[in-house]
PDB file of C-alpha atoms and ligand atoms in Angstrom:
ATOM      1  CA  UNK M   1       0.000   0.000   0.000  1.00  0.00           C
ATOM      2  CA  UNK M   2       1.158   3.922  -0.521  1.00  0.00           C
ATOM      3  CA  UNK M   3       0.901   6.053   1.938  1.00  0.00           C
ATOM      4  CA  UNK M   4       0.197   9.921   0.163  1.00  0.00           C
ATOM      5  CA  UNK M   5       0.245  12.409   2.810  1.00  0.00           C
ATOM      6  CA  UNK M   6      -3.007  14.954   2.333  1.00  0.00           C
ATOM      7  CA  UNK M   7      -1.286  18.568   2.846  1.00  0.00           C
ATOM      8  CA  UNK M   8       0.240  21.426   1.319  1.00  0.00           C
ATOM      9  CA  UNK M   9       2.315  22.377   4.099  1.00  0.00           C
ATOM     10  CA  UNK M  10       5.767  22.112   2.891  1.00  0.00           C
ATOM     11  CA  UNK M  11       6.934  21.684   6.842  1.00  0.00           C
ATOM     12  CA  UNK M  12       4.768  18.137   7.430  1.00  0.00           C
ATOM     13  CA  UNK M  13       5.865  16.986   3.840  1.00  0.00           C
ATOM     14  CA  UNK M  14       9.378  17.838   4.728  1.00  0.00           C
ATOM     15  CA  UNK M  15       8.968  16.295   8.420  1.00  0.00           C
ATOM     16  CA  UNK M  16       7.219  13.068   7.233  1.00  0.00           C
ATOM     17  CA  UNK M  17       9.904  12.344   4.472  1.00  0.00           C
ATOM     18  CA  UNK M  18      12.042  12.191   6.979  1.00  0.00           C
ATOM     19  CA  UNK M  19      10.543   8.913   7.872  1.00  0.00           C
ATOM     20  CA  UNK M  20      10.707   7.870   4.350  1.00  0.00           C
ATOM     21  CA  UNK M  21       7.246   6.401   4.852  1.00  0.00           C
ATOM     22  CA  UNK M  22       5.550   8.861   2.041  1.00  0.00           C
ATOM     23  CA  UNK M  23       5.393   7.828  -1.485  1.00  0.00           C
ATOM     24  CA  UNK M  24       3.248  10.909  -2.720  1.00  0.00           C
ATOM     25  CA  UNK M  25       1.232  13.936  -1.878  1.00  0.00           C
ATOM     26  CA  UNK M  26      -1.930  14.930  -2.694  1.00  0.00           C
ATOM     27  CA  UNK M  27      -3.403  18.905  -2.466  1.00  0.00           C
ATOM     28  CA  UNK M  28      -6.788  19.973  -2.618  1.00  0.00           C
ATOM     29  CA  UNK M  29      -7.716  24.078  -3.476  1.00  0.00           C
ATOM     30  CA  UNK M  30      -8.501  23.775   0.319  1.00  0.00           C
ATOM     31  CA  UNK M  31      -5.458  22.468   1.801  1.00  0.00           C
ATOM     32  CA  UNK M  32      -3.591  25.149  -0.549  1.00  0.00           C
ATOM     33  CA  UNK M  33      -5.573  27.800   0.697  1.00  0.00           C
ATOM     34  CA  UNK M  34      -4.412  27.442   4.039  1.00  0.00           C
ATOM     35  CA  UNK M  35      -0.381  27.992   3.273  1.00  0.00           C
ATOM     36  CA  UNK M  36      -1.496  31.693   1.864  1.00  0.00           C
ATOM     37  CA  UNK M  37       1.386  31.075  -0.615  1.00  0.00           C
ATOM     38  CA  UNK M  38       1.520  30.972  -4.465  1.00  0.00           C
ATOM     39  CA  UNK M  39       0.216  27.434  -5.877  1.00  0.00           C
ATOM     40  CA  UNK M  40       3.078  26.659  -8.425  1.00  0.00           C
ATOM     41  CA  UNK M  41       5.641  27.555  -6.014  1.00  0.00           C
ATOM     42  CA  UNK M  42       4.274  25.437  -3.548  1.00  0.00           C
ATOM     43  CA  UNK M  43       3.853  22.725  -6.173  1.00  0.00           C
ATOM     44  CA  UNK M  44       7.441  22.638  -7.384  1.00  0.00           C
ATOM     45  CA  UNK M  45       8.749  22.573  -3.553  1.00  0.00           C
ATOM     46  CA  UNK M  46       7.063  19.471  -3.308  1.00  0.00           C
ATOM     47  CA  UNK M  47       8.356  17.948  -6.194  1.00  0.00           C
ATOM     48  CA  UNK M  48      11.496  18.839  -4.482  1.00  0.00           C
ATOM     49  CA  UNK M  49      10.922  17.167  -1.554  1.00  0.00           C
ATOM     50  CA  UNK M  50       9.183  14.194  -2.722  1.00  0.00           C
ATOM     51  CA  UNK M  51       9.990  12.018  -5.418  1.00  0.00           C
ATOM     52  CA  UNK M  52       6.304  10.096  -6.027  1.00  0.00           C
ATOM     53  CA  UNK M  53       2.762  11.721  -7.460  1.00  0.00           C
ATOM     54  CA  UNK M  54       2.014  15.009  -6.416  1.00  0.00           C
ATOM     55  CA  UNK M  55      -2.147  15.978  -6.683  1.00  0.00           C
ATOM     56  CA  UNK M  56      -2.720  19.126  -8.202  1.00  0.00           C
ATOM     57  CA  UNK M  57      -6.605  20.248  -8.248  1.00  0.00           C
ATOM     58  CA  UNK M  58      -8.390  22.350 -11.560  1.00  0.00           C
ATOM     59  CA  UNK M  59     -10.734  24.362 -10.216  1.00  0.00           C
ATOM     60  CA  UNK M  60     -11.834  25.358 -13.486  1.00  0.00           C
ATOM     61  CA  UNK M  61     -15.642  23.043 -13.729  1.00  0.00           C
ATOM     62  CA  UNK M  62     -15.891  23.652 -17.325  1.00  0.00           C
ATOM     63  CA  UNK M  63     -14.074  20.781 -19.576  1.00  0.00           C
ATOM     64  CA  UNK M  64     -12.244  23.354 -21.737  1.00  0.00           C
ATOM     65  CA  UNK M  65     -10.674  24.995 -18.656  1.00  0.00           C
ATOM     66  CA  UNK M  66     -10.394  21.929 -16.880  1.00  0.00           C
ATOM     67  CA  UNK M  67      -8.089  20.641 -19.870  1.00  0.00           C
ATOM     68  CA  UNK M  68      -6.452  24.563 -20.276  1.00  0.00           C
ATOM     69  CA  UNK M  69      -5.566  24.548 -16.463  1.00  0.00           C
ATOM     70  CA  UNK M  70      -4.156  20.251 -16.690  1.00  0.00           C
ATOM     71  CA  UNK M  71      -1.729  21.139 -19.388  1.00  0.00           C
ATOM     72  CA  UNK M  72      -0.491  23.887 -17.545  1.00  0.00           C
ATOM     73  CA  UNK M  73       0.108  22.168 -14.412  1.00  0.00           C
ATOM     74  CA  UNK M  74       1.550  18.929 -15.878  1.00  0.00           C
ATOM     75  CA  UNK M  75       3.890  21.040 -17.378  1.00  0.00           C
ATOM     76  CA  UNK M  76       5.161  21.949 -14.024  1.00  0.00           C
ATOM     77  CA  UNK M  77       6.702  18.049 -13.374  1.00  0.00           C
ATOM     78  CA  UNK M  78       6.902  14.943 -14.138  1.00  0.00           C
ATOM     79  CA  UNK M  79       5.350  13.387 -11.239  1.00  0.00           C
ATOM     80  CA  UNK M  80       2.548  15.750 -11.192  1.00  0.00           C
ATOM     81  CA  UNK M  81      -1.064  14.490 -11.401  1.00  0.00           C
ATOM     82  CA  UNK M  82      -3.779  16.360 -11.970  1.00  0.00           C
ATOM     83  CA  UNK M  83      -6.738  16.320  -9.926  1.00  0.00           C
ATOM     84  CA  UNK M  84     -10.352  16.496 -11.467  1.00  0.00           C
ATOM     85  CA  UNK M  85     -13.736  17.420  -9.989  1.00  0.00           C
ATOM     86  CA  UNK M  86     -16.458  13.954 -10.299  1.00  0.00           C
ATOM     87  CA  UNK M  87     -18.526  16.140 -12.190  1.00  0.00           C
ATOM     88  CA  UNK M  88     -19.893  15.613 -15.939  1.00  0.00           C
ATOM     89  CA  UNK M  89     -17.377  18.464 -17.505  1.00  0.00           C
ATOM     90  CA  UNK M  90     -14.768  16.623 -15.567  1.00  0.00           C
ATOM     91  CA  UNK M  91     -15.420  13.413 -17.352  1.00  0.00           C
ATOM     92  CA  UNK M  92     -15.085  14.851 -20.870  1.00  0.00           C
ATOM     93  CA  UNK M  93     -11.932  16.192 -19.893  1.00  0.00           C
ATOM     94  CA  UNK M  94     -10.723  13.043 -18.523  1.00  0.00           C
ATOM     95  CA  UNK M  95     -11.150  11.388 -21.524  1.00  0.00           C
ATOM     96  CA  UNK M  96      -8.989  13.365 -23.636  1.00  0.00           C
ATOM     97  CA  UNK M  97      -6.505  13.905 -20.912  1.00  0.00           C
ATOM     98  CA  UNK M  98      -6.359   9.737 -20.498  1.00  0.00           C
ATOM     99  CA  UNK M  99      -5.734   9.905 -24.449  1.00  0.00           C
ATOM    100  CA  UNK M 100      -2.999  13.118 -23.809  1.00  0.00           C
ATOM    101  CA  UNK M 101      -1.115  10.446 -21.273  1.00  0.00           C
ATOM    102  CA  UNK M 102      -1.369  12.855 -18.334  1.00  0.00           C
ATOM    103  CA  UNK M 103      -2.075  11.429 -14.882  1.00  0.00           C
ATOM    104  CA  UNK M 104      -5.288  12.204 -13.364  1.00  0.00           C
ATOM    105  CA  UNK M 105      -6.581  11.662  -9.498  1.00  0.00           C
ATOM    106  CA  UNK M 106     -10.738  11.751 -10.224  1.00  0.00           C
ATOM    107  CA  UNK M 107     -11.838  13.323  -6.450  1.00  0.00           C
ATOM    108  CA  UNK M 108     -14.959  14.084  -4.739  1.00  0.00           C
ATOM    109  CA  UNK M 109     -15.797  10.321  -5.409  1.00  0.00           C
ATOM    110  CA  UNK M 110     -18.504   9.373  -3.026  1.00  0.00           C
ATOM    111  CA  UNK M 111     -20.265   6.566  -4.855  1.00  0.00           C
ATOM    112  CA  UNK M 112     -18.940   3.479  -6.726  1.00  0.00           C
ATOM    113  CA  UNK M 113     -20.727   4.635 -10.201  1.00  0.00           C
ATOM    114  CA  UNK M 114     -18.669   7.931 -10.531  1.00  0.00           C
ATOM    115  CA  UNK M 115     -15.713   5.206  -9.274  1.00  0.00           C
ATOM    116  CA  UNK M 116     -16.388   3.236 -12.700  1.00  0.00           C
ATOM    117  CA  UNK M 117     -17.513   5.529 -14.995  1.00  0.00           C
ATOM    118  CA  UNK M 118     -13.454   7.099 -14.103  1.00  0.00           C
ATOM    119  CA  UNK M 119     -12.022   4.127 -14.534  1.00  0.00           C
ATOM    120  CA  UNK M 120     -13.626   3.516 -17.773  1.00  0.00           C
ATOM    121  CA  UNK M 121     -12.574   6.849 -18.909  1.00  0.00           C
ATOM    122  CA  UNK M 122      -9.189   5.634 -17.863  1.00  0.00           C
ATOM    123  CA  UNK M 123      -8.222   8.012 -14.672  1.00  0.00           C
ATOM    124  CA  UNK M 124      -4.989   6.841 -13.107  1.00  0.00           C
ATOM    125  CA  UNK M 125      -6.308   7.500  -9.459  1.00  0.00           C
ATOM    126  CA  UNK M 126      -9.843   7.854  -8.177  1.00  0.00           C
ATOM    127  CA  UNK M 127     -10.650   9.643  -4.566  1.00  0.00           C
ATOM    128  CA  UNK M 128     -13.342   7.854  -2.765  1.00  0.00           C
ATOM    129  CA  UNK M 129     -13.350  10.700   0.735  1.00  0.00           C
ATOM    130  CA  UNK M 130     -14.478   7.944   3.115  1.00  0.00           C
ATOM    131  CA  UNK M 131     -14.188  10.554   6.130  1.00  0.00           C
ATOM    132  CA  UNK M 132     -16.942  12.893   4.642  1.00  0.00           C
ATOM    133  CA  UNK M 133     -19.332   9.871   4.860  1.00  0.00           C
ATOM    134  CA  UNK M 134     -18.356   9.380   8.525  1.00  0.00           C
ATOM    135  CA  UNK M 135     -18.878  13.015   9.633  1.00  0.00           C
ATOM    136  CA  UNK M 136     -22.766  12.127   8.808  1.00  0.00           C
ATOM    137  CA  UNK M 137     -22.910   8.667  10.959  1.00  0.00           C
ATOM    138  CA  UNK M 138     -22.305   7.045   7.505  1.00  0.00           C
ATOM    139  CA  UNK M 139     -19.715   4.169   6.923  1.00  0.00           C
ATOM    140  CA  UNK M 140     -17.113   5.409   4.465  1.00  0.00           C
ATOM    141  CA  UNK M 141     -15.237   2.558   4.542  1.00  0.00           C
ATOM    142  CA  UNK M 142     -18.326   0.376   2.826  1.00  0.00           C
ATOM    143  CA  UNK M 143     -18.040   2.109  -0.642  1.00  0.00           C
ATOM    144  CA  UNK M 144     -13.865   1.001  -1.127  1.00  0.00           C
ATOM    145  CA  UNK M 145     -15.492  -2.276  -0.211  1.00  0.00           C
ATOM    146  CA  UNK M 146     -17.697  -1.776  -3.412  1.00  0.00           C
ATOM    147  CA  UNK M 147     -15.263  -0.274  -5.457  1.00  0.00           C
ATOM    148  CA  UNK M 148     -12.519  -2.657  -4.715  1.00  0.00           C
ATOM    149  CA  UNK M 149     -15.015  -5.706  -5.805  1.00  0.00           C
ATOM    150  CA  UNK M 150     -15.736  -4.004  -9.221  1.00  0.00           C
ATOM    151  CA  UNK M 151     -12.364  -2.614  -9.758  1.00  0.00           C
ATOM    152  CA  UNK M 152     -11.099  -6.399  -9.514  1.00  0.00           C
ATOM    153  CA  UNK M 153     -14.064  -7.880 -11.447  1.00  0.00           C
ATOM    154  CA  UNK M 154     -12.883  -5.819 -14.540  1.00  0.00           C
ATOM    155  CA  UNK M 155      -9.425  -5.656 -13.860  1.00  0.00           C
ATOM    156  CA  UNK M 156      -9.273  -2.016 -14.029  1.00  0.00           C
ATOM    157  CA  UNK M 157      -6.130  -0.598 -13.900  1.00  0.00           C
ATOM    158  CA  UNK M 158      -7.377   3.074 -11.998  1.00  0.00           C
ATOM    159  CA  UNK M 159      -5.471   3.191  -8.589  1.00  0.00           C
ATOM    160  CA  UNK M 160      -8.239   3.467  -5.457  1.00  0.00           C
ATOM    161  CA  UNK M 161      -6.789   6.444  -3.362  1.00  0.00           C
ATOM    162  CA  UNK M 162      -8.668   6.757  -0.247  1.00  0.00           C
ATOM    163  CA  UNK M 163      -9.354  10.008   0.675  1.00  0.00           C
ATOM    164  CA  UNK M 164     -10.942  12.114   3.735  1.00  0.00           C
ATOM    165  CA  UNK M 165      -8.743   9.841   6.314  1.00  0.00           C
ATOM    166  CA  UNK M 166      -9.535  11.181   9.557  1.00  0.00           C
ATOM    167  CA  UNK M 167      -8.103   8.154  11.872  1.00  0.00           C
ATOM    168  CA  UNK M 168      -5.126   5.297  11.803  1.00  0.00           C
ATOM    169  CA  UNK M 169      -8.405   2.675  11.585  1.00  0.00           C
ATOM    170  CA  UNK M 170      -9.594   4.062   7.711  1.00  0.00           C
ATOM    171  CA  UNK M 171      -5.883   2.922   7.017  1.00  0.00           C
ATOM    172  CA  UNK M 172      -5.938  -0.288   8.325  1.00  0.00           C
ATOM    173  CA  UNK M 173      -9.392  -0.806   6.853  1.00  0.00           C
ATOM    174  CA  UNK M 174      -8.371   0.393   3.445  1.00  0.00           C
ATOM    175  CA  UNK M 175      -5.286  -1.858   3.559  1.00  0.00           C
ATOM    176  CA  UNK M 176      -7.614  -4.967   4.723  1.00  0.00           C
ATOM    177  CA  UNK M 177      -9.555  -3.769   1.900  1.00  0.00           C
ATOM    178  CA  UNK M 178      -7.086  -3.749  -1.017  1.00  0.00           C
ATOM    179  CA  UNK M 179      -7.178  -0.272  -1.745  1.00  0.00           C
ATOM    180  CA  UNK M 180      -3.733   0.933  -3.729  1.00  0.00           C
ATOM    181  CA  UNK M 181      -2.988   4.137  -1.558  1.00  0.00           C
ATOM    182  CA  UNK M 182      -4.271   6.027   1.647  1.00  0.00           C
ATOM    183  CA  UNK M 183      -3.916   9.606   1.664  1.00  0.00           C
ATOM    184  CA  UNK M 184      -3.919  10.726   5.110  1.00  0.00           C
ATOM    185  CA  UNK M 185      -3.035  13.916   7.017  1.00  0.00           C
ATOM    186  CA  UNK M 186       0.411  13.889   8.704  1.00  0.00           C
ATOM    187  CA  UNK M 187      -1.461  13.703  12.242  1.00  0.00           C
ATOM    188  CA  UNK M 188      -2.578  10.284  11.301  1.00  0.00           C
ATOM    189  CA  UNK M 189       0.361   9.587   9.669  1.00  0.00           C
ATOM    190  CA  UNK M 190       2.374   9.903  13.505  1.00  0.00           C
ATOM    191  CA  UNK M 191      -0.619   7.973  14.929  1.00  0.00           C
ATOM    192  CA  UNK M 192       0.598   4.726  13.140  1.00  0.00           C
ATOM    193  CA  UNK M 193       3.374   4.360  14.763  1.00  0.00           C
ATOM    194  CA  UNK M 194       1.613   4.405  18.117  1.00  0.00           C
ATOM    195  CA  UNK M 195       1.156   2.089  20.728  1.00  0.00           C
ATOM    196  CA  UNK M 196       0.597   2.096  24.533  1.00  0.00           C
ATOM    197  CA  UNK M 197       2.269  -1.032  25.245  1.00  0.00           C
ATOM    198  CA  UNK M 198       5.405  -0.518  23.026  1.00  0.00           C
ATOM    199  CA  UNK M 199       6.237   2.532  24.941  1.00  0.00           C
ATOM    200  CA  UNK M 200       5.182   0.778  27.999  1.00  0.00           C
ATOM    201  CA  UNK M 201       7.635  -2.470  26.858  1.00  0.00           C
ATOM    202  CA  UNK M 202      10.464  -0.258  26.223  1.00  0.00           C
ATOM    203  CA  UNK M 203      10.350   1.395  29.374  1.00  0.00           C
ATOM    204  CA  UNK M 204      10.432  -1.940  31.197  1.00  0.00           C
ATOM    205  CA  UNK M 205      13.347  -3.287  29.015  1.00  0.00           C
ATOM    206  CA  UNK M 206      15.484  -0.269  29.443  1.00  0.00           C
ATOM    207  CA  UNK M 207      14.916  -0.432  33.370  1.00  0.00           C
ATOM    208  CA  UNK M 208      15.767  -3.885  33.601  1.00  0.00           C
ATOM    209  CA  UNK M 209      18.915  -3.423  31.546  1.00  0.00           C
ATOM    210  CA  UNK M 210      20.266  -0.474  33.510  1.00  0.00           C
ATOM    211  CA  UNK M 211      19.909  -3.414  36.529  1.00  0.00           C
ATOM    212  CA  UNK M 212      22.959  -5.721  34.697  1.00  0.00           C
ATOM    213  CA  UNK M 213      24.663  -3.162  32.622  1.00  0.00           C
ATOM    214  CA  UNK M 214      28.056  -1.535  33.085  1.00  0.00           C
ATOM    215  CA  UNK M 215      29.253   1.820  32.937  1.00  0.00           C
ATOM    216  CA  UNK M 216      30.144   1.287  29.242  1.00  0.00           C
ATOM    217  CA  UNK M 217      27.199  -0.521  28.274  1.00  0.00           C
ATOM    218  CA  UNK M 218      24.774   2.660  29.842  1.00  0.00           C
TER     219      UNK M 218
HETATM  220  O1  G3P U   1      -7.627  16.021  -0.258  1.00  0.00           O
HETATM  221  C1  G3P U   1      -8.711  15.197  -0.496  1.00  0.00           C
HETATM  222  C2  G3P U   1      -9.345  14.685   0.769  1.00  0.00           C
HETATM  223  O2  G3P U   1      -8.448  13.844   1.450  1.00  0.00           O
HETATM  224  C3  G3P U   1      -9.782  15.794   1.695  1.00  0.00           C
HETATM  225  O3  G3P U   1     -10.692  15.238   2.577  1.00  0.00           O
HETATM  226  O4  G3P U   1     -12.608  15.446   4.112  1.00  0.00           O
HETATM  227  O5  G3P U   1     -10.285  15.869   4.963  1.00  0.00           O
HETATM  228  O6  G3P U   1     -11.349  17.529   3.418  1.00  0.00           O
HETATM  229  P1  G3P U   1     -11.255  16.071   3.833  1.00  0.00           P
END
């Protein structure tokens, strides 16, 4: 599974390379909004950073300026993938943009028919935001279930992204589940590595050695 880590804050992307655990990054006009910075010069610091796919979202909705604004940031690297709205205009761009050979990320996927109709059209990733679904006493985690069943039924080769992760348990679910990447914010991201009883364990271990060890050995 890839771990993408959901931010445009170039101090968390920088932090959690450190760990070497990301393999990507995905941005949202959101996420960007937040840094108050310039979007290409946030995008190319990335790509500096991080050597995996890098979301960049259109906000454009019509499919002319969805395709005028996908060129443009493509441009901008190699491992950038442009991220497209679920919405009809979307789709017509996708299509030519899947014929173009640029990488798309389909987001704002919260049912498994806009899930297929992408992959038919040939998307490289699609965003299912599980998270959204539990912030209304829904269970996000049902419709990768779904998706992963029809994605594998017609071998499609469009990468499941889960999106909207708001806890360590949508990652372990989506891994249980197949799905090809979590996206996750870097809070969650630290929460993996967490246990009570490992820090508990160590503590123990390190007390009972300080019991037998020398000077040197301290
Ligand atoms: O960036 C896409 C998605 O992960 C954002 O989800 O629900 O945290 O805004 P959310």
């Amino acid at each position: 599974m890839k771990f993408f880590l959901d931010t445009a804050n170039i101090d968390e992307i920088r932090n959690a390379a450190e760990y070497g655990l990301i393999d990507g990054v995905t941005t949202n006009p959101s996420l960007v909004s937040k840094e108050g910075r310039d979007f290409r010069e946030i995008l190319l610091e990335i790509t500096r950073i991080v050597d995996g796919p890098i979301s960049a979202e259109v906000v454009s909705t019509d499919a002319s300026g969805i395709l005028r604004e996908a060129y443009d940031l493509a441009k901008i690297h190699k491992n950038i993938v442009v991220k497209v709205p679920m919405i009809k205009e979307g789709m017509k761009a996708l299509k030519q943009l899947s014929k173009d050979g640029i990488k798309t990320n389909i987001t704002l996927v919260f049912n498994s028919n806009q899930a297929l109709v992408a992959a038919k059209l040939g998307a490289t990733y699609v965003s299912p935001f599980v998270g959204r679904f539990d912030d209304i006493s829904e269970v996000g985690m049902d419709l990768i279930g779904d998706i992963a069943q029809i994605f594998a039924n017609y071998q499609f080769s469009t990468q499941i992204l889960v999106a909207s992760i708001r806890h360590p348990l949508h990652v372990r679910e989506a891994a249980l589940l197949g799905a090809h990447v979590a996206t996750m914010p870097f809070k969650v991201l630290e929460q993996l590595l967490k246990h009570p009883l490992t820090d508990i364990g160590l503590e123990r271990f390190l007390k009972d050695w300080e019991k037998v060890a020398k000077p040197s050995q301290r």
